[in-house]
């Protein structure tokens, strides 16, 4: 059974992925990457290193590949991991409303925290992340929402981008059309 790692956003927990997990568990082995980071207290690079350790501990067979589903900041953690740390064990990544070009809220709330400064539009971190191309061996798709008030649509598009229609950032990953798009992407060749 194909393995999928779910990488959440800030302040999410395992229960936040329950609907995705329930709808995908028939077709995929689901792993939840758990990390401690209250609204940007730690650098995204540090969290990406922890993601590497997590994936390494899955004890994949030689040549076995996994897919990543990443929500919000989880998309930045995952992209940093794939672009700068290790990309040999992953063949697909799908992100949901990830702030690839920042979020205006990072300049307003918790702006002194390092992880939130990294999310500010035009931050050094985001410039570095977006300058580097995703390896060609990895299929990528991003799901964005025009009505998302946390990560407006122009800030969430990366790679092949698909639109979903739902306005509440924390609930977009529970929206059935979003989950169906994730499943379709993961099952694609």
PDB file of N, CA and C in Angstrom, residues 123-172:
ATOM      1  N   UNK A 123      10.086  37.887   2.257  1.00  0.00           N
ATOM      2  CA  UNK A 123      11.111  37.548   3.258  1.00  0.00           C
ATOM      3  C   UNK A 123      12.296  36.864   2.569  1.00  0.00           C
ATOM      4  N   UNK A 124      13.435  36.905   3.195  1.00  0.00           N
ATOM      5  CA  UNK A 124      14.637  36.246   2.659  1.00  0.00           C
ATOM      6  C   UNK A 124      14.378  34.753   2.511  1.00  0.00           C
ATOM      7  N   UNK A 125      13.711  34.165   3.505  1.00  0.00           N
ATOM      8  CA  UNK A 125      13.405  32.732   3.438  1.00  0.00           C
ATOM      9  C   UNK A 125      12.574  32.397   2.202  1.00  0.00           C
ATOM     10  N   UNK A 126      11.494  33.141   1.962  1.00  0.00           N
ATOM     11  CA  UNK A 126      10.618  32.850   0.821  1.00  0.00           C
ATOM     12  C   UNK A 126      11.324  33.102  -0.510  1.00  0.00           C
ATOM     13  N   UNK A 127      12.177  34.116  -0.559  1.00  0.00           N
ATOM     14  CA  UNK A 127      12.951  34.360  -1.790  1.00  0.00           C
ATOM     15  C   UNK A 127      13.847  33.164  -2.090  1.00  0.00           C
ATOM     16  N   UNK A 128      14.516  32.660  -1.070  1.00  0.00           N
ATOM     17  CA  UNK A 128      15.386  31.489  -1.245  1.00  0.00           C
ATOM     18  C   UNK A 128      14.565  30.269  -1.678  1.00  0.00           C
ATOM     19  N   UNK A 129      13.459  30.026  -1.006  1.00  0.00           N
ATOM     20  CA  UNK A 129      12.619  28.859  -1.304  1.00  0.00           C
ATOM     21  C   UNK A 129      12.078  28.916  -2.728  1.00  0.00           C
ATOM     22  N   UNK A 130      11.600  30.074  -3.154  1.00  0.00           N
ATOM     23  CA  UNK A 130      10.971  30.198  -4.465  1.00  0.00           C
ATOM     24  C   UNK A 130      11.973  30.319  -5.608  1.00  0.00           C
ATOM     25  N   UNK A 131      13.199  30.674  -5.294  1.00  0.00           N
ATOM     26  CA  UNK A 131      14.242  30.757  -6.328  1.00  0.00           C
ATOM     27  C   UNK A 131      14.647  29.358  -6.795  1.00  0.00           C
ATOM     28  N   UNK A 132      14.649  28.417  -5.869  1.00  0.00           N
ATOM     29  CA  UNK A 132      15.044  27.031  -6.169  1.00  0.00           C
ATOM     30  C   UNK A 132      13.885  26.289  -6.835  1.00  0.00           C
ATOM     31  N   UNK A 133      14.175  25.554  -7.867  1.00  0.00           N
ATOM     32  CA  UNK A 133      13.149  24.776  -8.578  1.00  0.00           C
ATOM     33  C   UNK A 133      12.932  23.433  -7.890  1.00  0.00           C
ATOM     34  N   UNK A 134      11.699  22.942  -7.988  1.00  0.00           N
ATOM     35  CA  UNK A 134      11.388  21.601  -7.485  1.00  0.00           C
ATOM     36  C   UNK A 134      12.088  20.603  -8.404  1.00  0.00           C
ATOM     37  N   UNK A 135      12.732  19.579  -7.842  1.00  0.00           N
ATOM     38  CA  UNK A 135      13.369  18.562  -8.699  1.00  0.00           C
ATOM     39  C   UNK A 135      12.369  17.971  -9.689  1.00  0.00           C
ATOM     40  N   UNK A 136      12.819  17.716 -10.909  1.00  0.00           N
ATOM     41  CA  UNK A 136      11.941  17.206 -11.971  1.00  0.00           C
ATOM     42  C   UNK A 136      11.364  15.832 -11.648  1.00  0.00           C
ATOM     43  N   UNK A 137      11.993  15.105 -10.742  1.00  0.00           N
ATOM     44  CA  UNK A 137      11.526  13.761 -10.390  1.00  0.00           C
ATOM     45  C   UNK A 137      10.292  13.791  -9.497  1.00  0.00           C
ATOM     46  N   UNK A 138       9.910  14.981  -9.056  1.00  0.00           N
ATOM     47  CA  UNK A 138       8.785  15.114  -8.128  1.00  0.00           C
ATOM     48  C   UNK A 138       7.615  15.816  -8.820  1.00  0.00           C
ATOM     49  N   UNK A 139       6.482  15.138  -8.841  1.00  0.00           N
ATOM     50  CA  UNK A 139       5.255  15.712  -9.384  1.00  0.00           C
ATOM     51  C   UNK A 139       4.641  16.600  -8.307  1.00  0.00           C
ATOM     52  N   UNK A 140       4.253  17.813  -8.700  1.00  0.00           N
ATOM     53  CA  UNK A 140       3.777  18.793  -7.726  1.00  0.00           C
ATOM     54  C   UNK A 140       2.451  19.406  -8.156  1.00  0.00           C
ATOM     55  N   UNK A 141       1.580  19.616  -7.182  1.00  0.00           N
ATOM     56  CA  UNK A 141       0.337  20.337  -7.415  1.00  0.00           C
ATOM     57  C   UNK A 141       0.018  21.154  -6.173  1.00  0.00           C
ATOM     58  N   UNK A 142      -0.578  22.325  -6.390  1.00  0.00           N
ATOM     59  CA  UNK A 142      -1.026  23.123  -5.246  1.00  0.00           C
ATOM     60  C   UNK A 142      -2.513  23.421  -5.406  1.00  0.00           C
ATOM     61  N   UNK A 143      -3.204  23.383  -4.295  1.00  0.00           N
ATOM     62  CA  UNK A 143      -4.621  23.737  -4.254  1.00  0.00           C
ATOM     63  C   UNK A 143      -4.699  25.103  -3.575  1.00  0.00           C
ATOM     64  N   UNK A 144      -5.388  26.015  -4.216  1.00  0.00           N
ATOM     65  CA  UNK A 144      -5.520  27.373  -3.690  1.00  0.00           C
ATOM     66  C   UNK A 144      -6.991  27.778  -3.686  1.00  0.00           C
ATOM     67  N   UNK A 145      -7.287  28.827  -2.940  1.00  0.00           N
ATOM     68  CA  UNK A 145      -8.658  29.300  -2.846  1.00  0.00           C
ATOM     69  C   UNK A 145      -8.670  30.820  -2.935  1.00  0.00           C
ATOM     70  N   UNK A 146      -9.425  31.310  -3.878  1.00  0.00           N
ATOM     71  CA  UNK A 146      -9.510  32.755  -4.094  1.00  0.00           C
ATOM     72  C   UNK A 146     -10.073  33.492  -2.886  1.00  0.00           C
ATOM     73  N   UNK A 147     -10.935  32.839  -2.131  1.00  0.00           N
ATOM     74  CA  UNK A 147     -11.585  33.488  -1.003  1.00  0.00           C
ATOM     75  C   UNK A 147     -10.862  33.278   0.334  1.00  0.00           C
ATOM     76  N   UNK A 148      -9.748  32.574   0.333  1.00  0.00           N
ATOM     77  CA  UNK A 148      -8.996  32.323   1.569  1.00  0.00           C
ATOM     78  C   UNK A 148      -8.472  33.653   2.115  1.00  0.00           C
ATOM     79  N   UNK A 149      -8.870  34.008   3.308  1.00  0.00           N
ATOM     80  CA  UNK A 149      -8.447  35.285   3.879  1.00  0.00           C
ATOM     81  C   UNK A 149      -7.106  35.198   4.607  1.00  0.00           C
ATOM     82  N   UNK A 150      -6.599  34.014   4.862  1.00  0.00           N
ATOM     83  CA  UNK A 150      -5.292  33.854   5.513  1.00  0.00           C
ATOM     84  C   UNK A 150      -4.180  33.826   4.466  1.00  0.00           C
ATOM     85  N   UNK A 151      -4.367  33.011   3.427  1.00  0.00           N
ATOM     86  CA  UNK A 151      -3.398  32.912   2.335  1.00  0.00           C
ATOM     87  C   UNK A 151      -4.149  33.201   1.030  1.00  0.00           C
ATOM     88  N   UNK A 152      -4.275  34.472   0.667  1.00  0.00           N
ATOM     89  CA  UNK A 152      -4.986  34.809  -0.567  1.00  0.00           C
ATOM     90  C   UNK A 152      -4.392  34.074  -1.777  1.00  0.00           C
ATOM     91  N   UNK A 153      -5.233  33.811  -2.749  1.00  0.00           N
ATOM     92  CA  UNK A 153      -4.914  32.924  -3.871  1.00  0.00           C
ATOM     93  C   UNK A 153      -3.584  33.213  -4.546  1.00  0.00           C
ATOM     94  N   UNK A 154      -3.246  34.446  -4.817  1.00  0.00           N
ATOM     95  CA  UNK A 154      -2.013  34.740  -5.543  1.00  0.00           C
ATOM     96  C   UNK A 154      -0.778  34.345  -4.735  1.00  0.00           C
ATOM     97  N   UNK A 155      -0.941  34.175  -3.447  1.00  0.00           N
ATOM     98  CA  UNK A 155       0.182  33.826  -2.580  1.00  0.00           C
ATOM     99  C   UNK A 155       0.335  32.317  -2.394  1.00  0.00           C
ATOM    100  N   UNK A 156      -0.648  31.529  -2.854  1.00  0.00           N
ATOM    101  CA  UNK A 156      -0.653  30.087  -2.582  1.00  0.00           C
ATOM    102  C   UNK A 156      -0.386  29.221  -3.807  1.00  0.00           C
ATOM    103  N   UNK A 157      -0.225  29.824  -4.973  1.00  0.00           N
ATOM    104  CA  UNK A 157      -0.034  29.030  -6.194  1.00  0.00           C
ATOM    105  C   UNK A 157       1.425  28.624  -6.345  1.00  0.00           C
ATOM    106  N   UNK A 158       1.635  27.335  -6.621  1.00  0.00           N
ATOM    107  CA  UNK A 158       2.983  26.799  -6.823  1.00  0.00           C
ATOM    108  C   UNK A 158       2.850  25.589  -7.736  1.00  0.00           C
ATOM    109  N   UNK A 159       3.715  25.469  -8.717  1.00  0.00           N
ATOM    110  CA  UNK A 159       3.631  24.337  -9.631  1.00  0.00           C
ATOM    111  C   UNK A 159       2.289  24.343 -10.350  1.00  0.00           C
ATOM    112  N   UNK A 160       1.779  23.174 -10.640  1.00  0.00           N
ATOM    113  CA  UNK A 160       0.447  23.057 -11.241  1.00  0.00           C
ATOM    114  C   UNK A 160      -0.562  23.415 -10.153  1.00  0.00           C
ATOM    115  N   UNK A 161      -1.394  24.414 -10.421  1.00  0.00           N
ATOM    116  CA  UNK A 161      -2.293  24.918  -9.388  1.00  0.00           C
ATOM    117  C   UNK A 161      -3.753  24.660  -9.742  1.00  0.00           C
ATOM    118  N   UNK A 162      -4.515  24.195  -8.736  1.00  0.00           N
ATOM    119  CA  UNK A 162      -5.952  23.937  -8.895  1.00  0.00           C
ATOM    120  C   UNK A 162      -6.701  24.778  -7.868  1.00  0.00           C
ATOM    121  N   UNK A 163      -7.835  25.294  -8.283  1.00  0.00           N
ATOM    122  CA  UNK A 163      -8.644  26.132  -7.405  1.00  0.00           C
ATOM    123  C   UNK A 163      -9.705  25.298  -6.690  1.00  0.00           C
ATOM    124  N   UNK A 164      -9.940  25.634  -5.437  1.00  0.00           N
ATOM    125  CA  UNK A 164     -11.072  25.085  -4.700  1.00  0.00           C
ATOM    126  C   UNK A 164     -11.926  26.260  -4.243  1.00  0.00           C
ATOM    127  N   UNK A 165     -13.151  26.016  -3.927  1.00  0.00           N
ATOM    128  CA  UNK A 165     -14.048  27.090  -3.518  1.00  0.00           C
ATOM    129  C   UNK A 165     -14.460  26.901  -2.065  1.00  0.00           C
ATOM    130  N   UNK A 166     -13.764  27.577  -1.187  1.00  0.00           N
ATOM    131  CA  UNK A 166     -14.110  27.546   0.227  1.00  0.00           C
ATOM    132  C   UNK A 166     -13.365  28.690   0.881  1.00  0.00           C
ATOM    133  N   UNK A 167     -13.954  29.403   1.796  1.00  0.00           N
ATOM    134  CA  UNK A 167     -13.376  30.647   2.277  1.00  0.00           C
ATOM    135  C   UNK A 167     -12.668  30.562   3.633  1.00  0.00           C
ATOM    136  N   UNK A 168     -12.828  29.499   4.372  1.00  0.00           N
ATOM    137  CA  UNK A 168     -12.224  29.418   5.704  1.00  0.00           C
ATOM    138  C   UNK A 168     -10.942  28.599   5.668  1.00  0.00           C
ATOM    139  N   UNK A 169      -9.831  29.255   5.797  1.00  0.00           N
ATOM    140  CA  UNK A 169      -8.519  28.607   5.704  1.00  0.00           C
ATOM    141  C   UNK A 169      -8.414  27.332   6.548  1.00  0.00           C
ATOM    142  N   UNK A 170      -8.771  27.366   7.820  1.00  0.00           N
ATOM    143  CA  UNK A 170      -8.591  26.163   8.636  1.00  0.00           C
ATOM    144  C   UNK A 170      -9.471  24.983   8.222  1.00  0.00           C
ATOM    145  N   UNK A 171     -10.512  25.241   7.443  1.00  0.00           N
ATOM    146  CA  UNK A 171     -11.438  24.170   7.077  1.00  0.00           C
ATOM    147  C   UNK A 171     -11.308  23.706   5.628  1.00  0.00           C
ATOM    148  N   UNK A 172     -10.459  24.348   4.858  1.00  0.00           N
ATOM    149  CA  UNK A 172     -10.332  23.995   3.436  1.00  0.00           C
ATOM    150  C   UNK A 172      -9.944  22.534   3.262  1.00  0.00           C
TER     151      UNK A 172
END
